[in-house]
């Protein structure tokens, strides 16, 4: 009798990195750590400290080796992973963690393993206990501390790390959990895809898997328990679907989709040097959003014309001390140099609310605000601490001597905020001139984010004082609909395609056009190519987005005409709901008119 093949089973998880992977499952397991929690006598501290130091040196060497191995990865992968390894190396240096561990051995008379375990847990718990709404960020930081603790413990106890050595090339890696350091060990050419049972779409592991370009799904609950090693699986990383024991039909469909994806990405890569221009020759300026300087090489490859939004707050994060004027000048200048004459729009610190900056915690209000998103954030907070603002403006002005920069203010809701900042900018400019500092020939443009309903509604008045606008649809949607931007997509409360938001975008674009100042859109909506024709129709001619999205958006621009975009926008502005707007977009595309 012919053996029956096992039935096809389908599982769902977070779609973390797009693409289709087909291959046998390889299950990576890691032996549990066995730790002795022991006390030592005062006479043993020297020997125990030496044992600890040896494990620390070994850990540092391993990470340094790992960093050297990154050279074999694609450039954008290296630039994503290297900073995380640097963060681990930093923790192994002169950090609070190391001081705490040593004190527990030398003063607390604990064995090295117990000292590491206790100090790591104390610091992880302290991070988790911090207040504020960036829970995901706290979880991630606590996990990084625990991760470095596990490495030191494995080196103290000489217990092995997870190994991916005995797997068949082209396997799908399946693990209960994958840590960022594990992800850094992965050679993309050995794997067809990755699935894990734990982990969310926002973690560092997710960032790295995207950087490695492997189809990946995290948080795929139940998939591992259902599969034996070697089970054939399809990973659809864009849809978040895992198919175990696929039927011949499913397999054929997956292979066809894989072919489509390969053809599309080849075609998009060819667009890099072509202009972003509609079929009726309207030029659209595509710029990149930048969080950290290590993304720069990827941006250079994306075909972006400048940086439309540098979120400078990320430069202030993960540091014990504030970067001073010289340090900031160097960072901004390097970015300006790298953009080679294309403008760099530097947004001054947007912190407060969910953007926590440890080094700035002393500047926050002493008691927690009842509703931080509606309290001191962005320019409101900066104007309460003018010395911070002055330092940052001085650094931007100095960097501006190397190439074109623009200065942008976050969270503006009142004209007074813009006027007060302009006064400070003038003061800093004069001071630097007096000092004989090298500056640009003219003061850089000073513009504002339009990301509160108040700013959009007062756009005409603000346009008299602002040199440019950048519409931040993430916050504009949140504040207009009174719905948190981190709500899941399915919640239906937060939706930038609501006609109310489209009206505010349209009003802002018209006000800018009448006042003859540039206006761009730099929220996540800018990266959604389905919305591109609508945004052009609403009057937007400049879009700033994550570098990866630029080829797709450019492709859409080159396939449409402004006349069609305007009809689409007029219909969308009159639509009753976001779903109706989506239907209008879909129908226009289906009819091939856009
Ligand atoms: C926005 O609010 O749309 C925006 C671009 O700013 P951020 O996402 O940094 O708040
Ligand atoms: Mg914002």
Coordinates of C-alpha atoms and ligand atoms in Angstrom, one line a residue:
X1 CA 0.0 0.0 0.0
X2 CA 1.3 3.5 -0.9
X3 CA 2.1 5.5 2.3
X4 CA -0.2 8.5 2.8
X5 CA 1.7 11.8 2.9
X6 CA 1.2 13.9 6.0
X7 CA -1.5 16.5 5.7
X8 CA -0.7 20.1 4.8
X9 CA -0.8 22.5 7.8
X10 CA -0.8 26.3 7.8
X11 CA 0.5 28.6 10.6
X12 CA 0.6 32.4 11.0
X13 CA 3.1 34.8 12.6
X14 CA 4.6 38.3 12.3
X15 CA 5.7 38.9 8.7
X16 CA 9.1 40.3 9.5
X17 CA 11.1 40.0 6.3
X18 CA 9.5 39.5 2.8
X19 CA 10.2 36.7 0.3
X20 CA 9.4 33.1 -0.2
X21 CA 11.6 30.3 1.2
X22 CA 11.1 26.6 0.5
X23 CA 13.1 23.9 2.2
X24 CA 13.4 21.3 4.9
X25 CA 13.0 22.5 8.5
X26 CA 16.2 22.5 10.6
X27 CA 15.4 22.9 14.3
X28 CA 18.1 24.7 16.3
X29 CA 18.0 23.9 20.0
X30 CA 20.3 25.3 22.6
X31 CA 21.4 23.3 25.7
X32 CA 20.1 24.8 29.0
X33 CA 22.7 26.7 31.1
X34 CA 23.5 25.0 34.4
X35 CA 24.7 27.6 37.0
X36 CA 26.0 27.1 40.5
X37 CA 24.9 30.0 42.8
X38 CA 27.8 29.9 45.3
X39 CA 29.4 32.2 47.9
X40 CA 33.1 32.6 48.2
X41 CA 35.5 33.6 51.0
X42 CA 37.4 36.9 51.1
X43 CA 40.6 35.0 50.3
X44 CA 39.1 33.7 47.0
X45 CA 38.2 37.1 45.5
X46 CA 41.4 37.5 43.6
X47 CA 41.2 34.1 41.9
X48 CA 37.5 34.5 41.2
X49 CA 38.0 38.0 39.7
X50 CA 40.7 36.5 37.5
X51 CA 38.3 33.8 36.3
X52 CA 35.6 36.5 35.6
X53 CA 38.1 38.7 33.7
X54 CA 39.1 35.7 31.6
X55 CA 35.5 35.0 30.6
X56 CA 35.0 38.7 29.8
X57 CA 38.0 38.8 27.6
X58 CA 36.8 35.6 25.9
X59 CA 33.4 37.2 25.3
X60 CA 35.0 40.4 23.9
X61 CA 37.2 38.3 21.6
X62 CA 34.2 36.3 20.3
X63 CA 32.2 39.5 19.6
X64 CA 35.2 41.1 17.9
X65 CA 35.5 37.9 15.7
X66 CA 31.8 38.0 14.9
X67 CA 32.2 41.7 13.9
X68 CA 35.1 40.8 11.6
X69 CA 33.0 38.1 10.0
X70 CA 30.4 40.7 9.1
X71 CA 32.7 41.7 6.3
X72 CA 31.4 38.8 4.3
X73 CA 27.9 40.0 4.4
X74 CA 26.2 42.5 2.1
X75 CA 27.0 46.0 3.0
X76 CA 23.5 47.0 4.2
X77 CA 23.5 43.9 6.5
X78 CA 26.8 44.8 8.0
X79 CA 25.6 48.3 8.7
X80 CA 22.5 47.0 10.5
X81 CA 24.3 44.4 12.6
X82 CA 27.6 46.1 13.5
X83 CA 26.0 48.7 15.9
X84 CA 24.3 45.9 17.9
X85 CA 27.7 44.1 18.3
X86 CA 29.2 47.4 19.3
X87 CA 26.5 47.8 21.9
X88 CA 27.4 44.4 23.3
X89 CA 31.1 45.3 23.3
X90 CA 30.2 48.6 25.0
X91 CA 28.5 46.6 27.8
X92 CA 31.6 44.5 28.2
X93 CA 33.7 47.6 28.5
X94 CA 33.7 50.2 31.3
X95 CA 30.0 49.9 31.8
X96 CA 27.7 50.0 34.9
X97 CA 27.0 46.3 34.3
X98 CA 30.7 45.4 34.6
X99 CA 31.2 47.6 37.6
X100 CA 28.2 45.9 39.3
X101 CA 29.3 42.4 38.5
X102 CA 32.9 43.0 39.8
X103 CA 31.5 44.6 43.0
X104 CA 29.3 41.5 43.7
X105 CA 32.4 39.3 43.5
X106 CA 34.8 41.6 45.4
X107 CA 32.4 43.1 48.0
X108 CA 29.4 40.8 48.0
X109 CA 31.6 37.6 48.0
X110 CA 29.7 35.9 45.3
X111 CA 31.0 33.3 42.8
X112 CA 31.4 34.8 39.4
X113 CA 28.4 33.0 37.9
X114 CA 26.1 34.1 40.7
X115 CA 27.5 37.7 40.4
X116 CA 26.8 37.8 36.7
X117 CA 23.4 36.2 37.0
X118 CA 22.3 38.5 39.9
X119 CA 23.6 41.8 38.5
X120 CA 22.2 41.1 35.0
X121 CA 18.8 40.4 36.4
X122 CA 18.9 43.5 38.7
X123 CA 19.8 45.7 35.8
X124 CA 17.2 44.1 33.4
X125 CA 14.5 44.5 36.0
X126 CA 15.5 48.2 36.6
X127 CA 15.1 48.8 32.8
X128 CA 11.8 47.1 32.7
X129 CA 10.6 49.1 35.7
X130 CA 11.3 52.5 33.9
X131 CA 8.1 54.4 33.2
X132 CA 6.9 55.7 29.8
X133 CA 5.1 54.1 27.0
X134 CA 8.0 52.6 25.0
X135 CA 7.5 49.1 26.4
X136 CA 8.9 47.4 23.4
X137 CA 12.1 49.4 23.7
X138 CA 12.5 48.5 27.4
X139 CA 11.9 44.8 26.7
X140 CA 14.5 45.0 23.9
X141 CA 17.1 46.7 26.2
X142 CA 16.5 44.3 29.0
X143 CA 16.9 41.4 26.6
X144 CA 20.2 42.8 25.4
X145 CA 21.5 42.9 29.0
X146 CA 20.4 39.3 29.5
X147 CA 21.9 38.3 26.3
X148 CA 25.4 39.6 27.2
X149 CA 24.9 37.9 30.6
X150 CA 24.3 34.5 28.9
X151 CA 27.4 34.9 26.8
X152 CA 29.6 35.6 29.9
X153 CA 28.0 32.7 31.7
X154 CA 28.6 30.3 28.8
X155 CA 32.2 31.4 28.8
X156 CA 32.5 31.0 32.6
X157 CA 31.1 27.5 32.6
X158 CA 32.5 26.6 29.2
X159 CA 29.1 25.4 28.0
X160 CA 28.5 25.5 24.2
X161 CA 26.6 28.0 22.2
X162 CA 24.0 27.2 19.7
X163 CA 25.6 25.8 16.5
X164 CA 24.2 25.9 13.0
X165 CA 27.0 23.9 11.6
X166 CA 25.4 20.5 10.8
X167 CA 22.5 21.7 8.6
X168 CA 21.7 21.0 5.0
X169 CA 22.1 24.2 2.8
X170 CA 18.8 25.6 1.8
X171 CA 17.1 24.7 5.1
X172 CA 14.4 26.7 6.9
X173 CA 15.8 27.5 10.4
X174 CA 13.2 26.9 13.0
X175 CA 13.8 27.9 16.6
X176 CA 11.7 28.6 19.7
X177 CA 13.6 31.9 20.0
X178 CA 16.3 33.6 18.0
X179 CA 18.4 36.2 19.7
X180 CA 20.0 39.1 17.8
X181 CA 23.4 37.5 18.3
X182 CA 22.2 34.3 16.9
X183 CA 20.9 36.2 13.9
X184 CA 24.3 37.7 13.5
X185 CA 25.8 34.2 13.2
X186 CA 23.6 33.3 10.2
X187 CA 25.1 33.0 6.8
X188 CA 22.2 34.0 4.5
X189 CA 23.4 31.7 1.7
X190 CA 22.9 28.6 4.0
X191 CA 19.2 29.2 4.6
X192 CA 16.0 29.5 2.6
X193 CA 14.1 31.1 5.5
X194 CA 13.6 31.5 9.2
X195 CA 10.7 30.9 11.6
X196 CA 10.6 31.3 15.3
X197 CA 7.8 30.8 17.9
X198 CA 8.7 33.9 19.9
X199 CA 9.6 37.5 19.1
X200 CA 7.8 40.5 17.7
X201 CA 8.0 42.5 14.5
X202 CA 9.8 45.4 16.2
X203 CA 12.8 43.7 17.8
X204 CA 16.5 43.8 16.8
X205 CA 16.3 40.2 15.6
X206 CA 13.6 41.3 13.1
X207 CA 15.7 44.3 12.0
X208 CA 18.6 41.9 11.3
X209 CA 16.7 39.3 9.4
X210 CA 15.4 42.1 7.2
X211 CA 19.0 43.2 6.7
X212 CA 20.1 39.7 5.8
X213 CA 17.3 39.6 3.2
X214 CA 16.0 36.2 4.3
X215 CA 12.2 35.4 4.3
X216 CA 11.4 35.4 8.0
X217 CA 8.4 35.0 10.3
X218 CA 8.6 35.5 14.0
X219 CA 6.0 34.6 16.6
X220 CA 4.8 31.6 14.7
X221 CA 3.0 29.9 17.6
X222 CA 2.5 26.2 17.3
X223 CA 4.5 25.7 14.1
X224 CA 7.5 24.0 15.8
X225 CA 5.4 21.6 17.8
X226 CA 3.6 20.4 14.7
X227 CA 6.8 19.8 12.6
X228 CA 9.4 17.1 12.8
X229 CA 13.0 18.1 11.7
X230 CA 13.3 17.7 7.9
X231 CA 9.6 18.5 7.3
X232 CA 9.2 20.4 4.0
X233 CA 8.0 23.9 4.6
X234 CA 7.1 27.1 2.7
X235 CA 7.8 30.4 4.5
X236 CA 6.0 33.4 3.0
X237 CA 7.8 36.2 4.8
X238 CA 5.7 39.0 3.3
X239 CA 2.4 37.4 4.3
X240 CA 3.5 35.8 7.6
X241 CA 2.3 32.3 6.5
X242 CA 4.1 29.0 7.1
X243 CA 2.9 26.0 5.2
X244 CA 4.1 22.6 6.5
X245 CA 4.0 19.5 4.2
X246 CA 2.6 21.6 1.3
X247 CA 0.5 19.9 -1.3
X248 CA 1.8 19.9 -4.9
X249 CA -0.6 22.8 -5.7
X250 CA 0.7 24.9 -2.8
X251 CA 4.3 24.2 -3.8
X252 CA 3.6 25.2 -7.4
X253 CA 1.9 28.4 -6.2
X254 CA 4.8 29.3 -3.9
X255 CA 7.4 28.7 -6.7
X256 CA 5.4 30.9 -9.0
X257 CA 5.3 33.7 -6.4
X258 CA 9.0 33.3 -5.8
X259 CA 9.6 33.8 -9.6
X260 CA 7.4 37.0 -9.5
X261 CA 9.3 38.4 -6.5
X262 CA 12.6 37.8 -8.2
X263 CA 11.5 39.4 -11.5
X264 CA 10.0 42.4 -9.6
X265 CA 13.1 43.1 -7.5
X266 CA 15.3 42.9 -10.6
X267 CA 13.1 45.4 -12.4
X268 CA 13.0 47.8 -9.5
X269 CA 16.8 47.7 -9.1
X270 CA 17.0 49.0 -12.7
X271 CA 15.0 52.1 -11.7
X272 CA 17.7 53.5 -9.4
X273 CA 19.1 55.9 -12.0
X274 CA 15.8 56.8 -13.7
X275 CA 14.0 60.0 -12.7
X276 CA 11.0 59.9 -10.4
X277 CA 8.7 61.5 -13.0
X278 CA 5.0 60.9 -13.9
X279 CA 4.1 59.9 -17.4
X280 CA 3.1 63.6 -18.0
X281 CA 6.5 64.7 -16.9
X282 CA 5.8 66.0 -13.4
X283 CA 9.0 65.6 -11.4
X284 CA 8.7 64.2 -7.8
X285 CA 11.5 64.6 -5.3
X286 CA 12.2 61.3 -3.4
X287 CA 14.2 61.6 -0.2
X288 CA 15.1 59.3 2.6
X289 CA 14.3 59.2 6.3
X290 CA 17.4 58.5 8.4
X291 CA 17.5 57.3 12.0
X292 CA 21.1 56.3 12.5
X293 CA 24.2 57.1 10.4
X294 CA 24.8 53.4 9.7
X295 CA 21.9 53.4 7.3
X296 CA 23.7 55.9 5.0
X297 CA 25.2 53.4 2.6
X298 CA 21.8 51.9 1.9
X299 CA 20.4 55.3 1.3
X300 CA 23.1 56.1 -1.1
X301 CA 22.1 53.0 -3.1
X302 CA 18.4 53.7 -3.0
X303 CA 18.4 56.7 -5.4
X304 CA 17.2 59.2 -2.8
X305 CA 17.9 62.9 -3.4
X306 CA 18.9 63.9 0.1
X307 CA 17.5 63.3 3.6
X308 CA 14.0 64.5 4.1
X309 CA 14.0 63.6 7.8
X310 CA 16.9 63.0 10.1
X311 CA 15.4 61.8 13.4
X312 CA 18.2 63.3 15.5
X313 CA 16.8 61.8 18.7
X314 CA 18.2 58.4 17.8
X315 CA 21.7 60.0 17.9
X316 CA 21.0 60.8 21.6
X317 CA 19.7 57.3 22.5
X318 CA 21.8 54.5 24.1
X319 CA 24.4 56.9 25.5
X320 CA 25.2 57.5 29.1
X321 CA 26.1 61.2 28.4
X322 CA 24.7 63.8 26.0
X323 CA 26.7 64.3 22.8
X324 CA 28.2 67.8 23.1
X325 CA 28.4 70.4 20.3
X326 CA 31.6 69.0 18.7
X327 CA 30.3 65.5 18.8
X328 CA 27.0 66.4 17.2
X329 CA 28.8 68.6 14.6
X330 CA 30.9 65.6 13.6
X331 CA 27.9 63.3 13.3
X332 CA 25.9 65.8 11.2
X333 CA 28.9 66.8 9.1
X334 CA 29.6 63.1 8.2
X335 CA 26.0 62.8 7.0
X336 CA 26.2 66.0 5.0
X337 CA 29.4 64.8 3.5
X338 CA 28.0 61.4 2.6
X339 CA 25.0 63.0 0.8
X340 CA 27.4 64.8 -1.5
X341 CA 25.6 68.1 -2.1
X342 CA 22.0 66.7 -1.6
X343 CA 20.2 68.5 1.2
X344 CA 20.0 67.0 4.7
X345 CA 17.0 68.0 6.8
X346 CA 17.9 67.7 10.4
X347 CA 15.0 67.6 12.8
X348 CA 15.9 68.9 16.2
X349 CA 15.3 66.5 19.1
X350 CA 11.9 65.0 19.2
X351 CA 11.8 63.4 22.5
X352 CA 9.3 62.9 25.3
X353 CA 6.2 60.7 25.1
X354 CA 7.2 57.3 23.8
X355 CA 10.6 58.4 22.6
X356 CA 12.8 57.9 25.7
X357 CA 16.3 59.2 25.8
X358 CA 18.1 58.0 28.9
X359 CA 20.7 60.7 28.8
X360 CA 18.0 63.3 28.8
X361 CA 15.9 61.9 31.6
X362 CA 17.0 64.7 33.9
X363 CA 15.3 67.2 31.5
X364 CA 11.9 65.6 31.7
X365 CA 9.2 66.8 34.1
X366 CA 9.8 65.5 37.6
X367 CA 6.5 63.8 37.9
X368 CA 5.1 61.6 35.1
X369 CA 2.6 63.4 32.9
X370 CA -0.9 61.9 33.0
X371 CA -0.9 61.7 29.2
X372 CA 2.7 62.1 27.8
X373 CA 1.6 62.2 24.1
X374 CA -0.4 65.3 24.9
X375 CA 2.2 66.9 27.2
X376 CA 5.8 68.1 26.8
X377 CA 7.3 66.6 23.7
X378 CA 9.4 67.8 20.8
X379 CA 9.8 71.6 20.4
X380 CA 7.6 72.2 23.5
X381 CA 10.2 70.4 25.7
X382 CA 13.2 71.9 23.8
X383 CA 12.0 75.5 24.4
X384 CA 11.9 74.8 28.1
X385 CA 15.6 73.8 27.9
X386 CA 17.0 76.4 25.5
X387 CA 20.6 75.4 26.2
X388 CA 20.0 72.0 24.6
X389 CA 18.4 73.6 21.6
X390 CA 21.2 76.1 21.3
X391 CA 23.8 73.4 21.3
X392 CA 22.0 71.4 18.7
X393 CA 21.4 74.4 16.5
X394 CA 25.1 75.4 16.7
X395 CA 26.2 71.9 15.7
X396 CA 23.8 72.0 12.7
X397 CA 25.0 75.4 11.6
X398 CA 28.6 74.3 11.8
X399 CA 27.8 71.1 9.8
X400 CA 26.0 73.3 7.3
X401 CA 29.4 74.7 6.2
X402 CA 30.0 71.3 4.6
X403 CA 26.9 71.2 2.4
X404 CA 23.2 72.1 2.4
X405 CA 21.2 71.5 5.6
X406 CA 17.7 72.4 6.6
X407 CA 16.5 72.7 10.2
X408 CA 13.2 71.2 11.1
X409 CA 11.0 71.5 14.3
X410 CA 9.0 68.6 15.6
X411 CA 5.5 68.8 17.2
X412 CA 4.8 72.4 16.4
X413 CA 1.2 73.4 17.4
X414 CA 1.6 77.1 17.9
X415 CA 3.1 79.9 15.8
X416 CA 4.9 81.2 18.9
X417 CA 7.0 78.0 19.0
X418 CA 8.4 78.7 15.5
X419 CA 9.0 82.4 16.3
X420 CA 10.8 81.6 19.6
X421 CA 13.0 79.1 17.8
X422 CA 13.9 81.5 15.1
X423 CA 15.0 84.0 17.7
X424 CA 17.2 81.4 19.3
X425 CA 18.6 80.4 15.9
X426 CA 19.4 84.1 15.1
X427 CA 21.2 84.4 18.4
X428 CA 23.3 81.2 17.9
X429 CA 24.2 82.3 14.3
X430 CA 25.4 85.7 15.6
X431 CA 27.4 84.1 18.4
X432 CA 29.1 81.7 16.1
X433 CA 29.9 84.5 13.6
X434 CA 31.4 86.6 16.4
X435 CA 33.6 83.5 17.3
X436 CA 34.8 83.4 13.7
X437 CA 33.3 79.8 13.3
X438 CA 33.1 78.5 9.7
X439 CA 29.4 78.8 8.7
X440 CA 27.4 78.4 5.6
X441 CA 27.0 81.5 3.4
X442 CA 23.4 82.0 4.4
X443 CA 21.3 80.8 7.3
X444 CA 19.8 77.4 6.6
X445 CA 16.0 77.2 6.0
X446 CA 14.0 76.7 9.2
X447 CA 10.9 74.6 8.6
X448 CA 8.3 72.7 10.7
X449 CA 6.8 69.3 10.9
X450 CA 3.0 69.6 10.3
X451 CA 1.9 66.8 12.5
X452 CA -0.7 68.3 14.8
X453 CA -4.1 69.2 13.6
X454 CA -3.5 72.7 14.9
X455 CA -0.5 73.2 12.6
X456 CA -2.4 71.8 9.6
X457 CA -5.4 74.1 10.3
X458 CA -3.1 77.1 10.8
X459 CA -0.9 76.2 7.8
X460 CA -1.6 79.5 6.0
X461 CA -0.5 81.6 9.0
X462 CA 2.5 79.3 9.7
X463 CA 3.6 79.4 6.1
X464 CA 4.4 83.1 6.6
X465 CA 7.1 82.3 9.0
X466 CA 8.3 78.8 8.1
X467 CA 10.7 78.2 5.2
X468 CA 9.2 74.7 4.5
X469 CA 6.7 72.2 5.7
X470 CA 7.1 68.4 6.2
X471 CA 3.8 66.6 6.9
X472 CA 4.2 63.9 9.6
X473 CA 1.2 61.7 8.9
X474 CA 2.1 59.3 11.8
X475 CA 1.4 61.9 14.5
X476 CA -1.1 63.8 12.4
X477 CA -3.3 60.7 12.2
X478 CA -2.8 59.9 15.9
X479 CA -3.7 63.4 17.1
X480 CA -6.6 64.0 14.6
X481 CA -8.3 60.7 15.2
X482 CA -7.4 60.6 18.9
X483 CA -6.0 57.0 18.3
X484 CA -2.6 55.8 19.4
X485 CA -0.2 55.2 16.4
X486 CA 1.0 51.9 17.9
X487 CA -2.4 50.4 17.9
X488 CA -2.6 47.2 15.7
X489 CA -3.7 47.7 12.1
X490 CA -6.8 45.7 12.7
X491 CA -8.1 48.0 15.4
X492 CA -9.6 50.3 12.8
X493 CA -9.1 53.4 15.0
X494 CA -5.8 54.5 13.6
X495 CA -5.9 54.9 9.8
X496 CA -4.0 57.6 7.8
X497 CA -6.4 57.1 4.9
X498 CA -9.3 58.6 6.8
X499 CA -10.7 61.4 4.6
X500 CA -10.2 63.8 7.6
X501 CA -6.5 63.2 7.4
X502 CA -6.5 63.6 3.6
X503 CA -8.2 67.0 4.0
X504 CA -5.5 68.2 6.4
X505 CA -2.8 67.0 4.0
X506 CA -4.5 68.8 1.1
X507 CA -5.0 72.0 3.1
X508 CA -1.3 72.0 4.1
X509 CA -0.1 71.4 0.6
X510 CA -2.3 74.2 -0.8
X511 CA -1.1 76.7 1.9
X512 CA 2.5 75.8 1.1
X513 CA 2.0 76.1 -2.6
X514 CA 0.2 79.5 -2.2
X515 CA 3.1 80.8 0.0
X516 CA 5.6 79.3 -2.4
X517 CA 7.4 77.2 0.2
X518 CA 8.3 73.5 -0.3
X519 CA 6.2 70.9 1.4
X520 CA 7.1 67.2 1.8
X521 CA 5.4 64.2 3.4
X522 CA 7.6 62.1 5.6
X523 CA 5.3 59.8 7.7
X524 CA 5.0 56.1 7.0
X525 CA 2.3 56.8 4.5
X526 CA 5.0 58.1 2.1
X527 CA 6.4 54.5 1.8
X528 CA 3.1 52.9 0.9
X529 CA 3.2 52.9 -2.9
X530 CA -0.6 52.2 -3.1
X531 CA -1.1 55.7 -1.7
X532 CA 1.4 57.5 -3.9
X533 CA -1.0 58.6 -6.6
X534 CA -3.4 59.9 -4.0
X535 CA -0.7 61.9 -2.3
X536 CA 0.4 63.4 -5.6
X537 CA -3.2 64.3 -6.3
X538 CA -3.4 66.0 -3.0
X539 CA -0.5 68.3 -4.0
X540 CA 2.5 66.6 -2.6
X541 CA 5.6 66.7 -4.8
X542 CA 8.2 65.6 -2.3
X543 CA 8.2 62.4 -0.3
X544 CA 10.6 61.1 2.3
X545 CA 10.6 57.5 3.4
X546 CA 12.8 54.5 4.4
X547 CA 15.3 54.0 1.7
X548 CA 14.1 50.5 0.9
X549 CA 10.7 51.8 -0.2
X550 CA 12.1 54.3 -2.8
X551 CA 12.2 52.0 -5.8
X552 CA 8.6 50.8 -5.3
X553 CA 7.3 54.3 -4.9
X554 CA 9.3 55.5 -7.9
X555 CA 7.9 52.7 -10.0
X556 CA 4.3 53.8 -9.1
X557 CA 5.1 57.4 -10.0
X558 CA 6.5 56.5 -13.4
X559 CA 3.4 54.5 -14.2
X560 CA 0.8 57.3 -13.4
X561 CA -0.2 60.8 -14.7
X562 CA -0.9 63.8 -12.6
X563 CA -4.3 64.2 -14.2
X564 CA -5.3 60.8 -13.0
X565 CA -3.9 61.5 -9.5
X566 CA -6.0 64.6 -9.2
X567 CA -9.2 62.8 -10.1
X568 CA -8.4 60.1 -7.6
X569 CA -7.7 62.7 -4.9
X570 CA -10.9 64.6 -5.6
X571 CA -12.9 61.4 -5.2
X572 CA -11.0 60.4 -2.1
X573 CA -11.5 63.8 -0.4
X574 CA -15.3 63.3 -0.8
X575 CA -15.3 59.7 0.4
X576 CA -17.1 58.9 3.6
X577 CA -14.6 56.4 5.1
X578 CA -11.0 55.1 4.9
X579 CA -12.4 51.9 3.4
X580 CA -14.1 53.9 0.7
X581 CA -10.8 55.6 0.0
X582 CA -9.1 52.2 -0.3
X583 CA -11.8 51.1 -2.8
X584 CA -11.3 54.2 -4.9
X585 CA -7.5 53.5 -4.9
X586 CA -8.1 49.8 -5.8
X587 CA -10.6 50.5 -8.6
X588 CA -8.4 53.2 -10.1
X589 CA -5.5 50.7 -10.2
X590 CA -7.6 47.8 -11.5
X591 CA -8.9 49.9 -14.3
X592 CA -5.3 50.6 -15.3
X593 CA -5.9 54.3 -15.2
X594 CA -3.1 55.0 -12.7
Ligands
LIG1 C1 5.4 61.6 11.9 O1 4.9 61.8 13.0 O2 4.8 61.3 10.8 C2 6.9 61.6 11.7 C3 7.5 61.5 10.6 O3 7.6 61.8 12.9 P1 7.9 60.6 13.9 O4 7.4 59.3 13.3 O5 9.3 60.6 14.2 O6 7.1 61.0 15.1
LIG2 MG1 6.1 62.7 14.5

